PDB file of C-alpha atoms in Angstrom:
ATOM      1  CA  MET A   1      -0.008   0.008  -0.001  1.00  0.00           C
ATOM      2  CA  GLU A   2       2.079   2.867  -1.313  1.00  0.00           C
ATOM      3  CA  ALA A   3       0.923   6.358  -2.197  1.00  0.00           C
ATOM      4  CA  VAL A   4       1.891   8.068  -5.402  1.00  0.00           C
ATOM      5  CA  PRO A   5       3.442  11.238  -3.997  1.00  0.00           C
ATOM      6  CA  THR A   6       2.282  13.744  -6.610  1.00  0.00           C
ATOM      7  CA  PHE A   7       2.462  14.688 -10.245  1.00  0.00           C
ATOM      8  CA  PRO A   8       6.182  14.742 -11.243  1.00  0.00           C
ATOM      9  CA  GLU A   9       6.043  18.117 -13.035  1.00  0.00           C
ATOM     10  CA  ILE A  10       4.473  19.772  -9.970  1.00  0.00           C
ATOM     11  CA  GLN A  11       6.844  18.022  -7.586  1.00  0.00           C
ATOM     12  CA  LYS A  12       9.821  19.336  -9.570  1.00  0.00           C
ATOM     13  CA  ILE A  13       8.619  22.941  -9.339  1.00  0.00           C
ATOM     14  CA  VAL A  14       7.688  22.738  -5.654  1.00  0.00           C
ATOM     15  CA  THR A  15      10.909  21.039  -4.520  1.00  0.00           C
ATOM     16  CA  SER A  16      13.123  23.408  -6.505  1.00  0.00           C
ATOM     17  CA  ASP A  17      11.911  26.337  -4.346  1.00  0.00           C
ATOM     18  CA  ASP A  18      12.916  26.161  -0.683  1.00  0.00           C
ATOM     19  CA  ASN A  19      10.175  28.650   0.206  1.00  0.00           C
ATOM     20  CA  HIS A  20       7.313  27.164  -1.808  1.00  0.00           C
ATOM     21  CA  PRO A  21       4.194  26.956   0.417  1.00  0.00           C
ATOM     22  CA  LEU A  22       3.489  23.383  -0.752  1.00  0.00           C
ATOM     23  CA  ARG A  23       7.002  22.122  -0.037  1.00  0.00           C
ATOM     24  CA  ASP A  24       5.870  20.078   2.987  1.00  0.00           C
ATOM     25  CA  PHE A  25       3.101  18.293   1.102  1.00  0.00           C
ATOM     26  CA  THR A  26       3.827  14.845  -0.289  1.00  0.00           C
ATOM     27  CA  VAL A  27       0.555  14.775  -2.211  1.00  0.00           C
ATOM     28  CA  ILE A  28      -0.459  17.696  -4.394  1.00  0.00           C
ATOM     29  CA  TYR A  29      -3.571  17.583  -6.543  1.00  0.00           C
ATOM     30  CA  PRO A  30      -3.939  19.852  -9.616  1.00  0.00           C
ATOM     31  CA  GLN A  31      -7.429  21.346  -9.866  1.00  0.00           C
ATOM     32  CA  GLN A  32      -8.499  23.287 -12.972  1.00  0.00           C
ATOM     33  CA  VAL A  33     -10.718  26.262 -12.224  1.00  0.00           C
ATOM     34  CA  GLU A  34     -13.687  26.035 -14.598  1.00  0.00           C
ATOM     35  CA  TRP A  35     -15.788  28.909 -15.901  1.00  0.00           C
ATOM     36  CA  GLY A  36     -18.844  27.446 -14.161  1.00  0.00           C
ATOM     37  CA  ASP A  37     -17.069  27.518 -10.798  1.00  0.00           C
ATOM     38  CA  MET A  38     -17.432  31.290 -10.640  1.00  0.00           C
ATOM     39  CA  ASP A  39     -20.406  33.145  -9.222  1.00  0.00           C
ATOM     40  CA  THR A  40     -21.970  36.431 -10.323  1.00  0.00           C
ATOM     41  CA  PHE A  41     -19.192  38.336  -8.531  1.00  0.00           C
ATOM     42  CA  GLY A  42     -16.648  36.935 -10.989  1.00  0.00           C
ATOM     43  CA  HIS A  43     -14.690  34.718  -8.595  1.00  0.00           C
ATOM     44  CA  VAL A  44     -14.799  31.066  -7.557  1.00  0.00           C
ATOM     45  CA  ASN A  45     -17.810  30.585  -5.291  1.00  0.00           C
ATOM     46  CA  ASN A  46     -16.946  29.630  -1.713  1.00  0.00           C
ATOM     47  CA  VAL A  47     -18.741  26.277  -1.819  1.00  0.00           C
ATOM     48  CA  ILE A  48     -16.649  25.155  -4.795  1.00  0.00           C
ATOM     49  CA  TYR A  49     -13.560  24.977  -2.541  1.00  0.00           C
ATOM     50  CA  TYR A  50     -15.259  22.102  -0.725  1.00  0.00           C
ATOM     51  CA  GLU A  51     -15.643  20.244  -4.024  1.00  0.00           C
ATOM     52  CA  TYR A  52     -11.962  20.927  -4.737  1.00  0.00           C
ATOM     53  CA  SER A  53     -10.921  19.558  -1.327  1.00  0.00           C
ATOM     54  CA  GLN A  54     -13.097  16.509  -1.910  1.00  0.00           C
ATOM     55  CA  ASN A  55     -11.340  15.838  -5.227  1.00  0.00           C
ATOM     56  CA  ALA A  56      -7.933  16.172  -3.512  1.00  0.00           C
ATOM     57  CA  ARG A  57      -8.963  14.009  -0.552  1.00  0.00           C
ATOM     58  CA  ILE A  58     -10.307  11.256  -2.812  1.00  0.00           C
ATOM     59  CA  TYR A  59      -7.077  11.361  -4.835  1.00  0.00           C
ATOM     60  CA  TYR A  60      -5.051  11.073  -1.604  1.00  0.00           C
ATOM     61  CA  ASN A  61      -7.186   8.283  -0.095  1.00  0.00           C
ATOM     62  CA  ARG A  62      -7.253   6.216  -3.278  1.00  0.00           C
ATOM     63  CA  ARG A  63      -3.475   6.344  -3.485  1.00  0.00           C
ATOM     64  CA  LEU A  64      -3.316   4.828   0.012  1.00  0.00           C
ATOM     65  CA  GLY A  65      -6.051   2.227  -0.592  1.00  0.00           C
ATOM     66  CA  LEU A  66      -8.353   3.691   2.062  1.00  0.00           C
ATOM     67  CA  PHE A  67     -11.452   2.992   0.002  1.00  0.00           C
ATOM     68  CA  ASN A  68     -12.713  -0.560  -0.402  1.00  0.00           C
ATOM     69  CA  GLU A  69     -15.957  -2.437  -0.918  1.00  0.00           C
ATOM     70  CA  LYS A  70     -16.680  -2.831   2.824  1.00  0.00           C
ATOM     71  CA  THR A  71     -15.914   0.724   3.963  1.00  0.00           C
ATOM     72  CA  PHE A  72     -17.342   4.131   3.296  1.00  0.00           C
ATOM     73  CA  SER A  73     -16.611   7.491   4.818  1.00  0.00           C
ATOM     74  CA  VAL A  74     -18.608  10.483   6.060  1.00  0.00           C
ATOM     75  CA  MET A  75     -17.544  14.040   6.589  1.00  0.00           C
ATOM     76  CA  ALA A  76     -17.796  14.902  10.296  1.00  0.00           C
ATOM     77  CA  ALA A  77     -16.468  18.462   9.971  1.00  0.00           C
ATOM     78  CA  SER A  78     -14.905  20.771   7.415  1.00  0.00           C
ATOM     79  CA  SER A  79     -13.693  24.317   7.207  1.00  0.00           C
ATOM     80  CA  CYS A  80     -12.081  26.669   4.710  1.00  0.00           C
ATOM     81  CA  ARG A  81     -10.461  30.054   5.163  1.00  0.00           C
ATOM     82  CA  TYR A  82     -10.435  32.179   2.032  1.00  0.00           C
ATOM     83  CA  LEU A  83      -7.372  34.401   1.642  1.00  0.00           C
ATOM     84  CA  LYS A  84      -7.629  35.670  -1.962  1.00  0.00           C
ATOM     85  CA  SER A  85     -10.206  35.524  -4.735  1.00  0.00           C
ATOM     86  CA  VAL A  86      -9.654  33.100  -7.602  1.00  0.00           C
ATOM     87  CA  ALA A  87     -11.127  33.362 -11.097  1.00  0.00           C
ATOM     88  CA  TYR A  88     -11.117  31.440 -14.351  1.00  0.00           C
ATOM     89  CA  PRO A  89      -8.710  30.611 -15.914  1.00  0.00           C
ATOM     90  CA  ASP A  90      -6.471  29.318 -13.165  1.00  0.00           C
ATOM     91  CA  GLU A  91      -5.106  26.041 -11.881  1.00  0.00           C
ATOM     92  CA  LEU A  92      -4.953  25.431  -8.179  1.00  0.00           C
ATOM     93  CA  TRP A  93      -2.450  23.034  -6.703  1.00  0.00           C
ATOM     94  CA  ILE A  94      -4.040  21.610  -3.612  1.00  0.00           C
ATOM     95  CA  GLY A  95      -1.655  20.251  -1.053  1.00  0.00           C
ATOM     96  CA  VAL A  96      -3.435  17.595   1.006  1.00  0.00           C
ATOM     97  CA  LYS A  97      -2.094  15.690   3.961  1.00  0.00           C
ATOM     98  CA  VAL A  98      -3.237  13.857   7.027  1.00  0.00           C
ATOM     99  CA  LYS A  99      -2.673  15.994  10.080  1.00  0.00           C
ATOM    100  CA  LYS A 100      -3.947  13.422  12.603  1.00  0.00           C
ATOM    101  CA  ILE A 101      -4.723   9.707  12.511  1.00  0.00           C
ATOM    102  CA  GLY A 102      -7.565   8.682  14.798  1.00  0.00           C
ATOM    103  CA  ASN A 103      -8.926   5.238  15.503  1.00  0.00           C
ATOM    104  CA  SER A 104     -11.575   5.488  12.741  1.00  0.00           C
ATOM    105  CA  SER A 105     -10.981   8.991  11.467  1.00  0.00           C
ATOM    106  CA  LEU A 106      -8.486  11.192   9.666  1.00  0.00           C
ATOM    107  CA  VAL A 107      -7.986  14.916   9.935  1.00  0.00           C
ATOM    108  CA  HIS A 108      -6.946  16.245   6.531  1.00  0.00           C
ATOM    109  CA  GLU A 109      -5.302  19.617   5.940  1.00  0.00           C
ATOM    110  CA  TYR A 110      -5.500  21.508   2.634  1.00  0.00           C
ATOM    111  CA  THR A 111      -3.522  24.375   1.152  1.00  0.00           C
ATOM    112  CA  TYR A 112      -4.831  25.862  -2.100  1.00  0.00           C
ATOM    113  CA  TYR A 113      -2.087  27.456  -4.222  1.00  0.00           C
ATOM    114  CA  SER A 114      -2.980  29.548  -7.290  1.00  0.00           C
ATOM    115  CA  THR A 115      -0.581  29.005 -10.189  1.00  0.00           C
ATOM    116  CA  VAL A 116      -1.724  32.299 -11.739  1.00  0.00           C
ATOM    117  CA  GLN A 117      -1.263  34.399  -8.596  1.00  0.00           C
ATOM    118  CA  GLN A 118       1.714  32.338  -7.357  1.00  0.00           C
ATOM    119  CA  THR A 119       0.408  32.397  -3.792  1.00  0.00           C
ATOM    120  CA  VAL A 120      -1.798  30.537  -1.291  1.00  0.00           C
ATOM    121  CA  VAL A 121      -5.427  31.538  -1.792  1.00  0.00           C
ATOM    122  CA  ALA A 122      -7.162  29.353   0.816  1.00  0.00           C
ATOM    123  CA  ILE A 123      -6.520  26.853   3.596  1.00  0.00           C
ATOM    124  CA  GLY A 124      -8.836  24.180   4.943  1.00  0.00           C
ATOM    125  CA  GLU A 125      -9.315  21.186   7.145  1.00  0.00           C
ATOM    126  CA  SER A 126     -11.698  18.240   7.328  1.00  0.00           C
ATOM    127  CA  VAL A 127     -12.476  15.289   9.566  1.00  0.00           C
ATOM    128  CA  LEU A 128     -13.350  12.099   7.744  1.00  0.00           C
ATOM    129  CA  VAL A 129     -14.845   9.138   9.649  1.00  0.00           C
ATOM    130  CA  TYR A 130     -14.771   5.616   8.226  1.00  0.00           C
ATOM    131  CA  LEU A 131     -17.835   3.393   8.592  1.00  0.00           C
ATOM    132  CA  ASP A 132     -18.626  -0.238   7.890  1.00  0.00           C
ATOM    133  CA  LYS A 133     -21.010  -0.393   4.916  1.00  0.00           C
ATOM    134  CA  LEU A 134     -23.143  -3.173   6.395  1.00  0.00           C
ATOM    135  CA  SER A 135     -23.494  -2.081  10.032  1.00  0.00           C
ATOM    136  CA  GLY A 136     -23.060   1.666   9.612  1.00  0.00           C
ATOM    137  CA  GLN A 137     -20.800   1.641  12.672  1.00  0.00           C
ATOM    138  CA  LYS A 138     -17.409   3.324  12.888  1.00  0.00           C
ATOM    139  CA  LYS A 139     -14.727   1.149  11.343  1.00  0.00           C
ATOM    140  CA  PRO A 140     -11.180   1.320  12.678  1.00  0.00           C
ATOM    141  CA  ILE A 141      -8.457   2.214  10.241  1.00  0.00           C
ATOM    142  CA  ASP A 142      -6.308  -0.910  10.082  1.00  0.00           C
ATOM    143  CA  GLU A 143      -2.692  -0.846  11.241  1.00  0.00           C
ATOM    144  CA  THR A 144      -1.299  -1.330   7.722  1.00  0.00           C
ATOM    145  CA  GLN A 145      -3.173   1.751   6.529  1.00  0.00           C
ATOM    146  CA  LYS A 146      -2.126   3.764   9.611  1.00  0.00           C
ATOM    147  CA  LYS A 147       1.504   2.832   9.055  1.00  0.00           C
ATOM    148  CA  ALA A 148       1.314   3.774   5.351  1.00  0.00           C
ATOM    149  CA  ILE A 149      -0.177   7.175   6.212  1.00  0.00           C
ATOM    150  CA  ALA A 150       2.333   7.794   9.021  1.00  0.00           C
ATOM    151  CA  ALA A 151       5.242   6.831   6.721  1.00  0.00           C
ATOM    152  CA  LEU A 152       3.992   9.061   3.897  1.00  0.00           C
ATOM    153  CA  GLU A 153       3.413  11.999   6.181  1.00  0.00           C
ATOM    154  CA  ASN A 154       6.288  11.366   8.573  1.00  0.00           C
ATOM    155  CA  ILE A 155       3.963  11.697  11.574  1.00  0.00           C
ATOM    156  CA  ASP A 156       3.941  10.027  14.939  1.00  0.00           C
ATOM    157  CA  GLN A 157       0.860   7.803  15.334  1.00  0.00           C
ATOM    158  CA  GLU A 158       0.919   8.291  19.117  1.00  0.00           C
ATOM    159  CA  ALA A 159       0.493  12.074  18.896  1.00  0.00           C
TER     160      ALA A 159
END
C-alpha cells in the first residue's frame, strides 16, 4: 500500500523552491478552475472549494487504498479560510495531507495554491470518519493503513 506522492512536473517545481508553500506536502492535486465555478461576482464561489478539497482528498485516499468495498466515509467536519479571490482561468495546486490519525478517522489539511497568482489563496481542514457499509458503525483504520499514512506524512501515530 504505497501512495503516489504527486504529479512529477508539480513536484519538480515545488521542490526546486525552498520557500514554496506546498514544499511540505507529499501529495499535491492539480485542480482546474472552470468557468462554471465562478459566481456572479466573478470569482470562484466559496462552496466550490469544498468540491476541490473533496477531489484532492479522494485522490489522496485512493493512493493509500483507504477505499474498499466494505468501507465508506462520512464528513464529520470541514472548514475553509479564504485568503484571496480566484477566477477562471487558473489552476490550483491543492496540497493535501493527514494531520492526525484517529482510531476510525483522519484529519486532513489543505492548502490551495494559485498558479496564476503564485500564492496561497485558501486553507482548509476536514475530519473524515470511516464506517462499515453493512453495520453503519465506525470502522477502525487498520494498522497497515495507519503505518502507510504515518510513513507518507512522517507523523507520529501516538501524537
